[in-house]
CSV table of C-alpha atoms in Angstrom, one decimal:
chain,number,residue,atom,x,y,z
A,1,UNK,CA,0.0,0.0,0.0
A,2,UNK,CA,1.4,3.4,-1.0
A,3,UNK,CA,0.1,6.9,-1.4
A,4,UNK,CA,-0.1,9.1,-4.5
A,5,UNK,CA,-0.8,12.8,-4.1
A,6,UNK,CA,-3.2,14.6,-6.4
A,7,UNK,CA,-5.1,17.9,-6.2
A,8,UNK,CA,-8.7,17.8,-4.8
A,9,UNK,CA,-11.6,20.2,-5.4
A,10,UNK,CA,-10.3,22.7,-2.9
A,11,UNK,CA,-6.9,22.8,-4.6
A,12,UNK,CA,-5.2,21.0,-1.7
A,13,UNK,CA,-3.1,17.9,-2.1
A,14,UNK,CA,-5.2,14.7,-1.5
A,15,UNK,CA,-3.7,11.3,-0.7
A,16,UNK,CA,-4.6,8.3,-2.8
A,17,UNK,CA,-3.7,4.7,-2.2
A,18,UNK,CA,-4.1,3.1,-5.6
A,19,UNK,CA,-3.3,4.0,-9.2
A,20,UNK,CA,-6.4,4.0,-11.4
A,21,UNK,CA,-5.2,1.1,-13.6
A,22,UNK,CA,-4.4,-1.0,-10.5
A,23,UNK,CA,-7.9,-0.3,-9.0
A,24,UNK,CA,-9.5,-1.2,-12.3
A,25,UNK,CA,-7.7,-4.5,-12.4
A,26,UNK,CA,-8.8,-5.2,-8.8
A,27,UNK,CA,-12.4,-4.5,-9.7
A,28,UNK,CA,-12.3,-6.6,-12.9
A,29,UNK,CA,-11.0,-9.6,-10.8
A,30,UNK,CA,-13.9,-9.6,-8.4
A,31,UNK,CA,-15.9,-12.8,-8.5
A,32,UNK,CA,-18.3,-14.8,-6.3
A,33,UNK,CA,-17.0,-17.4,-3.9
A,34,UNK,CA,-18.9,-20.2,-2.2
A,35,UNK,CA,-19.0,-20.6,1.5
A,36,UNK,CA,-16.7,-23.6,1.4
A,37,UNK,CA,-14.1,-21.4,-0.3
A,38,UNK,CA,-13.9,-18.9,2.5
A,39,UNK,CA,-10.4,-18.7,3.9
A,40,UNK,CA,-8.7,-20.2,0.8
A,41,UNK,CA,-5.8,-18.4,-0.7
A,42,UNK,CA,-7.8,-17.2,-3.7
A,43,UNK,CA,-10.5,-15.9,-1.4
A,44,UNK,CA,-7.8,-14.2,0.8
A,45,UNK,CA,-6.4,-12.5,-2.3
A,46,UNK,CA,-9.8,-11.1,-3.2
A,47,UNK,CA,-10.3,-10.0,0.4
A,48,UNK,CA,-7.0,-8.0,0.3
A,49,UNK,CA,-8.1,-6.4,-2.9
A,50,UNK,CA,-11.5,-5.4,-1.5
A,51,UNK,CA,-9.9,-3.9,1.6
A,52,UNK,CA,-7.6,-1.7,-0.6
A,53,UNK,CA,-10.6,-0.7,-2.7
A,54,UNK,CA,-12.5,0.2,0.4
A,55,UNK,CA,-9.7,2.4,1.7
A,56,UNK,CA,-9.5,4.3,-1.6
A,57,UNK,CA,-13.3,4.7,-1.7
A,58,UNK,CA,-13.4,6.2,1.8
A,59,UNK,CA,-10.5,8.5,0.9
A,60,UNK,CA,-12.4,9.7,-2.2
A,61,UNK,CA,-15.7,10.2,-0.4
A,62,UNK,CA,-14.0,12.0,2.5
A,63,UNK,CA,-12.1,14.4,0.3
A,64,UNK,CA,-15.1,15.1,-2.0
A,65,UNK,CA,-13.2,14.1,-5.1
A,66,UNK,CA,-14.2,12.0,-8.1
A,67,UNK,CA,-15.2,8.6,-6.7
A,68,UNK,CA,-13.2,6.4,-9.0
A,69,UNK,CA,-13.9,3.2,-7.1
A,70,UNK,CA,-17.6,3.8,-7.3
A,71,UNK,CA,-17.4,4.4,-11.1
A,72,UNK,CA,-15.3,1.3,-11.7
A,73,UNK,CA,-17.7,-0.9,-9.7
A,74,UNK,CA,-20.7,0.5,-11.7
A,75,UNK,CA,-18.9,0.1,-15.0
A,76,UNK,CA,-18.0,-3.5,-14.4
A,77,UNK,CA,-21.3,-4.3,-12.6
A,78,UNK,CA,-19.6,-5.6,-9.5
A,79,UNK,CA,-21.8,-4.2,-6.7
A,80,UNK,CA,-24.0,-7.4,-6.6
A,81,UNK,CA,-20.8,-9.4,-6.1
A,82,UNK,CA,-19.9,-7.4,-3.0
A,83,UNK,CA,-23.4,-8.1,-1.6
A,84,UNK,CA,-23.0,-11.8,-2.5
A,85,UNK,CA,-19.7,-12.0,-0.6
A,86,UNK,CA,-21.3,-10.3,2.4
A,87,UNK,CA,-24.2,-12.8,2.5
A,88,UNK,CA,-21.8,-15.7,2.2
A,89,UNK,CA,-19.8,-14.4,5.1
A,90,UNK,CA,-23.0,-13.9,7.1
A,91,UNK,CA,-24.0,-17.5,6.6
A,92,UNK,CA,-20.5,-18.6,7.5
A,93,UNK,CA,-20.6,-16.8,10.7
A,94,UNK,CA,-24.1,-18.1,11.6
A,95,UNK,CA,-23.6,-21.7,10.6
A,96,UNK,CA,-19.9,-22.6,10.4
A,97,UNK,CA,-18.3,-20.4,13.1
A,98,UNK,CA,-20.6,-21.7,16.0
A,99,UNK,CA,-19.8,-25.3,15.0
A,100,UNK,CA,-16.1,-24.6,15.2
A,101,UNK,CA,-16.5,-23.0,18.6
A,102,UNK,CA,-18.1,-26.3,19.8
A,103,UNK,CA,-15.1,-28.3,18.7
A,104,UNK,CA,-12.1,-28.9,20.9
A,105,UNK,CA,-10.7,-25.5,20.3
A,106,UNK,CA,-6.9,-25.3,20.7
A,107,UNK,CA,-5.9,-22.7,18.1
A,108,UNK,CA,-2.7,-20.9,19.1
A,109,UNK,CA,-3.7,-17.6,17.6
A,110,UNK,CA,-7.0,-15.9,16.7
A,111,UNK,CA,-5.4,-13.7,14.0
A,112,UNK,CA,-6.5,-15.7,10.8
A,113,UNK,CA,-10.1,-16.0,12.0
A,114,UNK,CA,-10.2,-12.4,13.1
A,115,UNK,CA,-9.1,-11.3,9.6
A,116,UNK,CA,-12.0,-13.2,8.1
A,117,UNK,CA,-14.5,-11.7,10.6
A,118,UNK,CA,-13.2,-8.2,10.1
A,119,UNK,CA,-13.9,-8.6,6.4
A,120,UNK,CA,-17.6,-8.3,7.1
A,121,UNK,CA,-17.0,-4.8,8.5
A,122,UNK,CA,-15.0,-3.9,5.4
A,123,UNK,CA,-17.8,-5.0,3.0
A,124,UNK,CA,-20.5,-3.2,5.0
A,125,UNK,CA,-18.4,0.0,5.1
A,126,UNK,CA,-17.8,-0.1,1.4
A,127,UNK,CA,-21.5,-0.7,0.6
A,128,UNK,CA,-22.4,2.2,3.0
A,129,UNK,CA,-20.2,4.5,0.9
A,130,UNK,CA,-21.5,3.2,-2.4
A,131,UNK,CA,-25.3,3.1,-1.7
A,132,UNK,CA,-25.3,6.7,-0.8
A,133,UNK,CA,-25.6,7.2,-4.5
A,134,UNK,CA,-28.9,6.3,-6.3
A,135,UNK,CA,-27.1,4.8,-9.3
A,136,UNK,CA,-25.4,2.3,-7.0
A,137,UNK,CA,-28.7,1.2,-5.6
A,138,UNK,CA,-30.0,0.8,-9.2
A,139,UNK,CA,-26.9,-1.2,-10.1
A,140,UNK,CA,-27.4,-3.5,-7.1
A,141,UNK,CA,-30.7,-4.5,-8.5
A,142,UNK,CA,-32.3,-7.7,-7.1
A,143,UNK,CA,-29.3,-8.2,-4.7
A,144,UNK,CA,-30.9,-5.5,-2.6
A,145,UNK,CA,-33.4,-8.1,-1.4
A,146,UNK,CA,-30.6,-10.0,0.2
A,147,UNK,CA,-28.9,-6.9,1.6
A,148,UNK,CA,-32.1,-5.8,3.2
A,149,UNK,CA,-32.6,-9.2,4.8
A,150,UNK,CA,-29.1,-9.0,6.1
A,151,UNK,CA,-29.7,-5.5,7.6
A,152,UNK,CA,-33.0,-6.5,9.1
A,153,UNK,CA,-31.3,-9.4,11.0
A,154,UNK,CA,-28.6,-7.1,12.4
A,155,UNK,CA,-31.0,-4.4,13.5
A,156,UNK,CA,-33.5,-6.8,15.1
A,157,UNK,CA,-30.5,-8.3,17.0
A,158,UNK,CA,-29.8,-4.7,18.3
A,159,UNK,CA,-33.5,-4.3,19.2
A,160,UNK,CA,-33.6,-7.6,21.1
A,161,UNK,CA,-31.1,-6.2,23.6
A,162,UNK,CA,-29.9,-9.6,24.7
A,163,UNK,CA,-26.3,-8.6,24.9
A,164,UNK,CA,-24.4,-6.3,27.3
A,165,UNK,CA,-23.5,-3.7,24.7
A,166,UNK,CA,-20.9,-2.0,26.8
A,167,UNK,CA,-19.1,-5.3,27.6
A,168,UNK,CA,-19.0,-6.6,24.1
A,169,UNK,CA,-17.8,-3.3,22.5
A,170,UNK,CA,-15.1,-2.5,25.1
A,171,UNK,CA,-11.6,-3.7,24.8
A,172,UNK,CA,-10.4,-5.9,27.7
A,173,UNK,CA,-7.0,-7.0,28.7
A,174,UNK,CA,-7.7,-10.1,30.8
A,175,UNK,CA,-8.5,-12.5,27.9
A,176,UNK,CA,-5.8,-15.0,27.3
A,177,UNK,CA,-7.9,-17.8,25.7
A,178,UNK,CA,-8.0,-17.6,21.8
A,179,UNK,CA,-11.6,-18.9,21.7
A,180,UNK,CA,-12.9,-16.4,24.3
A,181,UNK,CA,-11.1,-13.6,22.5
A,182,UNK,CA,-12.7,-14.6,19.1
A,183,UNK,CA,-16.2,-14.8,20.6
A,184,UNK,CA,-15.7,-11.3,22.0
A,185,UNK,CA,-14.3,-9.9,18.8
A,186,UNK,CA,-17.1,-11.6,16.8
A,187,UNK,CA,-19.8,-9.8,18.9
A,188,UNK,CA,-17.9,-6.5,18.8
A,189,UNK,CA,-17.7,-6.6,14.9
A,190,UNK,CA,-21.4,-7.6,14.7
A,191,UNK,CA,-22.3,-4.6,17.0
A,192,UNK,CA,-20.4,-2.1,14.8
A,193,UNK,CA,-21.7,-3.6,11.6
A,194,UNK,CA,-25.3,-3.5,12.9
A,195,UNK,CA,-24.9,0.2,13.6
A,196,UNK,CA,-23.7,0.8,10.0
A,197,UNK,CA,-26.8,-1.0,8.7
A,198,UNK,CA,-28.9,2.0,9.7
A,199,UNK,CA,-27.3,4.2,7.1
A,200,UNK,CA,-27.5,1.4,4.4
A,201,UNK,CA,-31.3,1.0,5.0
A,202,UNK,CA,-31.8,4.7,5.0
A,203,UNK,CA,-30.1,5.0,1.6
A,204,UNK,CA,-31.8,2.0,0.0
A,205,UNK,CA,-35.2,3.3,1.3
A,206,UNK,CA,-34.5,6.8,0.0
A,207,UNK,CA,-33.6,5.5,-3.5
A,208,UNK,CA,-36.2,2.6,-3.6
A,209,UNK,CA,-38.4,4.7,-5.9
A,210,UNK,CA,-35.6,4.4,-8.5
A,211,UNK,CA,-35.2,0.7,-8.1
A,212,UNK,CA,-38.5,-1.3,-7.9
A,213,UNK,CA,-41.7,-1.5,-6.1
A,214,UNK,CA,-40.6,-4.8,-4.6
A,215,UNK,CA,-37.7,-3.1,-2.8
A,216,UNK,CA,-40.0,-0.4,-1.5
A,217,UNK,CA,-42.4,-3.1,-0.2
A,218,UNK,CA,-39.6,-5.0,1.5
A,219,UNK,CA,-38.2,-1.8,3.2
A,220,UNK,CA,-41.6,-0.6,4.4
A,221,UNK,CA,-43.8,-3.6,4.9
A,222,UNK,CA,-42.0,-6.9,4.8
A,223,UNK,CA,-39.3,-5.8,7.3
A,224,UNK,CA,-41.1,-2.7,8.5
A,225,UNK,CA,-38.0,-0.6,8.9
A,226,UNK,CA,-40.0,2.4,10.0
A,227,UNK,CA,-41.0,0.5,13.2
A,228,UNK,CA,-37.5,-0.8,13.6
A,229,UNK,CA,-36.0,2.7,13.4
A,230,UNK,CA,-38.6,3.9,15.8
A,231,UNK,CA,-37.6,1.2,18.3
A,232,UNK,CA,-34.0,2.1,18.0
A,233,UNK,CA,-34.8,5.8,18.7
A,234,UNK,CA,-36.9,4.9,21.7
A,235,UNK,CA,-34.4,2.5,23.2
A,236,UNK,CA,-31.0,3.2,21.7
A,237,UNK,CA,-28.4,0.4,22.3
A,238,UNK,CA,-25.6,3.0,22.1
A,239,UNK,CA,-26.7,4.9,25.2
A,240,UNK,CA,-26.0,3.4,28.7
A,241,UNK,CA,-26.4,4.6,32.3
A,242,UNK,CA,-24.0,3.0,34.7
A,243,UNK,CA,-24.8,2.0,38.3
A,244,UNK,CA,-23.1,5.2,39.6
A,245,UNK,CA,-25.3,7.4,37.4
A,246,UNK,CA,-22.7,8.2,34.8
A,247,UNK,CA,-24.0,8.3,31.2
A,248,UNK,CA,-22.1,6.7,28.3
A,249,UNK,CA,-22.7,7.1,24.6
A,250,UNK,CA,-21.1,5.0,21.9
A,251,UNK,CA,-19.7,7.1,19.1
A,252,UNK,CA,-16.7,6.8,16.7
A,253,UNK,CA,-16.3,3.1,17.8
A,254,UNK,CA,-15.9,3.8,21.5
A,255,UNK,CA,-17.9,4.6,24.6
A,256,UNK,CA,-17.6,8.2,25.7
A,257,UNK,CA,-18.6,9.7,29.1
A,258,UNK,CA,-21.3,12.3,28.6
A,259,UNK,CA,-23.6,14.4,30.8
A,260,UNK,CA,-27.3,13.8,30.9
A,261,UNK,CA,-27.9,16.8,28.7
A,262,UNK,CA,-25.3,15.7,26.1
A,263,UNK,CA,-27.1,12.3,25.8
A,264,UNK,CA,-29.8,14.2,23.9
A,265,UNK,CA,-27.3,15.6,21.4
A,266,UNK,CA,-27.8,14.1,17.9
A,267,UNK,CA,-24.9,11.9,16.8
A,268,UNK,CA,-24.3,11.0,13.1
A,269,UNK,CA,-26.0,7.6,13.7
A,270,UNK,CA,-29.0,9.2,15.4
A,271,UNK,CA,-29.2,11.7,12.5
A,272,UNK,CA,-29.4,8.8,10.1
A,273,UNK,CA,-32.3,7.4,12.1
A,274,UNK,CA,-34.2,10.6,12.2
A,275,UNK,CA,-33.7,11.4,8.5
A,276,UNK,CA,-34.8,7.9,7.8
A,277,UNK,CA,-38.0,8.3,9.8
A,278,UNK,CA,-38.7,11.6,8.0
A,279,UNK,CA,-38.3,9.9,4.7
A,280,UNK,CA,-40.3,6.8,5.6
A,281,UNK,CA,-43.3,8.8,6.9
A,282,UNK,CA,-43.3,12.1,5.0
A,283,UNK,CA,-42.1,11.3,1.5
A,284,UNK,CA,-45.0,10.9,-1.0
A,285,UNK,CA,-43.5,7.6,-2.4
A,286,UNK,CA,-43.3,6.0,1.0
A,287,UNK,CA,-46.6,7.3,2.4
A,288,UNK,CA,-48.5,5.8,-0.5
A,289,UNK,CA,-46.9,2.4,0.0
A,290,UNK,CA,-46.5,2.0,3.8
A,291,UNK,CA,-49.2,-0.1,5.5
A,292,UNK,CA,-50.0,1.1,8.9
A,293,UNK,CA,-51.5,-1.2,11.5
A,294,UNK,CA,-52.1,-1.1,15.2
A,295,UNK,CA,-48.6,-2.6,16.0
A,296,UNK,CA,-46.4,-0.4,13.9
A,297,UNK,CA,-48.4,2.7,14.6
A,298,UNK,CA,-48.0,2.2,18.3
A,299,UNK,CA,-44.2,1.7,17.9
A,300,UNK,CA,-43.9,4.8,15.7
A,301,UNK,CA,-45.9,7.0,18.1
A,302,UNK,CA,-43.4,6.3,20.9
A,303,UNK,CA,-40.8,8.6,19.3
A,304,UNK,CA,-43.0,11.6,20.0
A,305,UNK,CA,-41.3,11.9,23.4
A,306,UNK,CA,-37.9,12.2,21.8
A,307,UNK,CA,-38.4,15.5,20.0
A,308,UNK,CA,-36.1,17.3,22.3
A,309,UNK,CA,-35.0,20.9,21.6
A,310,UNK,CA,-31.5,19.7,20.7
A,311,UNK,CA,-33.0,17.3,18.2
A,312,UNK,CA,-35.2,19.9,16.6
A,313,UNK,CA,-32.3,22.5,16.6
A,314,UNK,CA,-30.0,19.9,14.8
A,315,UNK,CA,-32.7,18.8,12.3
A,316,UNK,CA,-35.4,21.6,11.9
A,317,UNK,CA,-37.2,19.5,9.2
A,318,UNK,CA,-38.4,17.2,12.0
A,319,UNK,CA,-41.0,19.8,12.9
A,320,UNK,CA,-43.1,18.5,10.0
A,321,UNK,CA,-42.7,15.0,11.3
A,322,UNK,CA,-43.6,16.0,14.8
A,323,UNK,CA,-46.9,17.6,13.6
A,324,UNK,CA,-47.6,14.5,11.4
A,325,UNK,CA,-47.2,12.2,14.4
A,326,UNK,CA,-49.5,14.3,16.6
A,327,UNK,CA,-52.1,14.1,13.9
A,328,UNK,CA,-51.5,10.4,13.5
A,329,UNK,CA,-52.1,9.9,17.2
A,330,UNK,CA,-55.6,11.2,16.8
A,331,UNK,CA,-56.5,8.9,14.0
A,332,UNK,CA,-57.8,5.4,14.2
A,333,UNK,CA,-55.7,2.6,12.7
A,334,UNK,CA,-56.6,1.8,9.1
A,335,UNK,CA,-58.4,-1.5,8.7
A,336,UNK,CA,-58.2,-1.9,4.9
A,337,UNK,CA,-56.6,-5.2,3.7
A,338,UNK,CA,-53.1,-4.8,2.2
A,339,UNK,CA,-52.8,-5.5,-1.5
A,340,UNK,CA,-51.6,-8.9,-2.7
A,341,UNK,CA,-48.0,-8.5,-3.8
A,342,UNK,CA,-45.7,-11.3,-5.0
A,343,UNK,CA,-42.3,-10.8,-3.5
A,344,UNK,CA,-39.0,-12.1,-4.8
A,345,UNK,CA,-37.1,-14.5,-2.5
A,346,UNK,CA,-33.6,-13.2,-1.6
A,347,UNK,CA,-31.6,-15.0,-4.2
A,348,UNK,CA,-28.1,-15.2,-2.7
A,349,UNK,CA,-29.4,-16.5,0.7
A,350,UNK,CA,-31.4,-19.2,-1.0
A,351,UNK,CA,-28.6,-20.3,-3.4
A,352,UNK,CA,-25.8,-20.4,-0.8
A,353,UNK,CA,-27.9,-22.1,1.9
A,354,UNK,CA,-29.1,-24.7,-0.7
A,355,UNK,CA,-25.5,-25.6,-1.7
A,356,UNK,CA,-24.5,-26.1,1.9
A,357,UNK,CA,-27.6,-28.0,3.1
A,358,UNK,CA,-26.5,-30.9,5.2
A,359,UNK,CA,-22.8,-30.0,4.7
A,360,UNK,CA,-22.3,-27.4,7.5
A,361,UNK,CA,-20.5,-29.9,9.7
A,362,UNK,CA,-18.1,-30.9,7.0
A,363,UNK,CA,-17.4,-27.3,6.1
A,364,UNK,CA,-16.7,-26.5,9.8
A,365,UNK,CA,-14.2,-29.4,10.1
A,366,UNK,CA,-12.4,-28.3,6.9
A,367,UNK,CA,-12.2,-24.7,7.9
A,368,UNK,CA,-11.0,-25.5,11.4
A,369,UNK,CA,-8.1,-27.4,10.1
A,370,UNK,CA,-7.3,-24.9,7.3
A,371,UNK,CA,-8.0,-21.5,9.0
A,372,UNK,CA,-7.8,-22.0,12.8
A,373,UNK,CA,-4.8,-24.4,12.5
A,374,UNK,CA,-3.0,-22.5,9.7
A,375,UNK,CA,0.6,-23.4,9.0
A,376,UNK,CA,3.2,-20.9,10.2
A,377,UNK,CA,4.3,-20.3,6.6
A,378,UNK,CA,0.8,-19.4,5.5
A,379,UNK,CA,0.1,-17.4,8.7
A,380,UNK,CA,3.3,-15.3,7.9
A,381,UNK,CA,2.2,-14.8,4.4
A,382,UNK,CA,-1.2,-13.6,5.6
A,383,UNK,CA,0.4,-11.3,8.1
A,384,UNK,CA,2.7,-9.8,5.3
A,385,UNK,CA,-0.4,-9.0,3.3
A,386,UNK,CA,-2.2,-7.5,6.2
A,387,UNK,CA,0.8,-5.4,7.2
A,388,UNK,CA,1.1,-4.1,3.6
A,389,UNK,CA,-2.5,-3.2,3.3
A,390,UNK,CA,-2.6,-1.3,6.7
A,391,UNK,CA,0.9,0.2,6.6
A,392,UNK,CA,0.6,2.7,9.4
A,393,UNK,CA,3.0,5.2,7.9
A,394,UNK,CA,0.6,5.4,5.0
A,395,UNK,CA,-2.6,5.2,7.0
A,396,UNK,CA,-1.5,8.0,9.3
A,397,UNK,CA,-1.4,10.3,6.3
A,398,UNK,CA,-5.0,9.3,5.4
A,399,UNK,CA,-6.7,9.3,8.8
A,400,UNK,CA,-8.2,12.6,9.9
A,401,UNK,CA,-8.5,11.5,13.5
A,402,UNK,CA,-5.5,10.9,15.7
A,403,UNK,CA,-4.8,7.3,16.7
A,404,UNK,CA,-6.5,5.9,19.8
A,405,UNK,CA,-4.9,3.7,22.6
A,406,UNK,CA,-5.6,0.0,22.0
A,407,UNK,CA,-6.2,-0.4,25.8
A,408,UNK,CA,-8.1,2.6,27.1
A,409,UNK,CA,-9.3,4.2,23.9
A,410,UNK,CA,-7.8,7.6,24.7
A,411,UNK,CA,-5.6,9.6,22.4
A,412,UNK,CA,-2.3,7.8,21.7
A,413,UNK,CA,1.1,9.2,21.0
A,414,UNK,CA,3.3,6.1,21.2
A,415,UNK,CA,3.3,3.2,18.6
A,416,UNK,CA,4.4,-0.4,19.4
A,417,UNK,CA,8.0,-0.7,18.4
A,418,UNK,CA,7.6,-4.3,17.5
A,419,UNK,CA,4.7,-4.4,14.9
A,420,UNK,CA,4.4,-0.6,14.3
A,421,UNK,CA,0.6,-1.1,14.1
A,422,UNK,CA,-0.8,-0.7,17.6
A,423,UNK,CA,-0.9,2.6,19.4
A,424,UNK,CA,-0.9,3.4,23.2
A,425,UNK,CA,-1.2,6.4,25.4
A,426,UNK,CA,1.7,5.2,27.6
A,427,UNK,CA,3.7,2.3,28.9
A,428,UNK,CA,1.1,1.2,31.5
A,429,UNK,CA,-1.6,0.6,28.9
A,430,UNK,CA,0.8,-1.2,26.6
A,431,UNK,CA,1.8,-3.6,29.4
A,432,UNK,CA,-1.9,-4.2,30.2
A,433,UNK,CA,-2.6,-5.0,26.6
A,434,UNK,CA,0.4,-7.2,25.9
A,435,UNK,CA,-1.2,-10.5,26.8
A,436,UNK,CA,-3.8,-9.9,24.1
A,437,UNK,CA,-1.4,-8.3,21.6
A,438,UNK,CA,1.7,-10.4,21.8
A,439,UNK,CA,0.8,-13.1,19.2
A,440,UNK,CA,-0.3,-10.6,16.6
A,441,UNK,CA,2.7,-8.4,17.4
A,442,UNK,CA,5.1,-11.3,16.8
A,443,UNK,CA,3.7,-12.2,13.4
A,444,UNK,CA,3.5,-8.6,12.2
A,445,UNK,CA,7.0,-7.8,13.5
A,446,UNK,CA,8.5,-10.6,11.6
A,447,UNK,CA,6.7,-9.4,8.5
A,448,UNK,CA,8.0,-5.9,9.0
A,449,UNK,CA,11.5,-7.1,9.5
A,450,UNK,CA,11.3,-9.1,6.3
A,451,UNK,CA,10.1,-6.0,4.4
A,452,UNK,CA,13.0,-3.9,5.7
A,453,UNK,CA,15.5,-6.6,4.7
A,454,UNK,CA,14.1,-6.6,1.2
A,455,UNK,CA,14.3,-2.8,1.1
A,456,UNK,CA,17.9,-2.8,2.1
């Protein structure tokens, strides 16, 4: 991974990580993989390419320059493939990973499995950047049925509230068992991914009028995302009050201490929810297709108590939504029968599950031996690729926010001298985190040493 400087819209130098021809070749090589192929060397090669494409896409969007990755994915019709890979990974995590955890788990390091699980966050992040644009939603086509099913599952998981959100999304230093660490990381990634699904649903819902009536129906009625959004506003899983009365709010991938008044401030995530509700309930296209009933009407009306002054100051357009909900509370629930609509079955879920029916156990055994018990040679090769993709000298030029301490989450000024990847605020936190970091540090440090020897 390297940077190329070019001039952005403001005239300032903008960092890039891929040449255009290189990015185009990466996009052209994108193809569908089956669940049994996850973790293979060819699958790993594609994962590395997608991660680099994602970094470039984020850099383009952040700097408001021509989004070359988006255009390439549109030109070569590869957005459905990204969704296919996400669905395959979701099914792997739901059916294969639990079976592996039930085995006699004695993996020495969790690094290879973590890289696979982290890929889910990469795919979701890239799709979030792409689906902001209506032309990307159109290009996704029928694959949006699968993506919406994926998002519905993640958001319902959040609504269920069966997890200790603070515990699963906070770094701990007392985990020495590889299996326990993987379970924790799996839940943390799922939590972060679920929060990103809010933006994806909002974008797909906003552009559904440009796609098909079937997508509109799935957003509004099949999965009833207006009611789900209302539930998240009413009971946000990113806000927590501790036993001592201290309020915490999850933002920018960490829990922050806030005052009771600041809890009511609108974060980016909450802004997505409110804008989504405004679009679902006030846009002509959605109003004409949304089927209200006693259940979803009651859920939606609960958000009336959340129109705080800070919310209305941040999003003045919500005044119209507030008036609409007051009027809705005075109306009786419609009793008309919904129209008969034939819905398309999510294709990727159906195909992938069909090919693995009755084979999940065999796939789990295969992946345990190939991924969790990876040879040292292949582990080193994987670490070399990971280190090249996330070269911190390059990434520090691209990141707008300063690095955070791996242990406490505060601003960090010191980087691990071994791997050059992890950051700490001081020696104390580095020592506390060492038990968790040492295996990864050793692998990445060896890779770094090899690169330096090649360079000399």
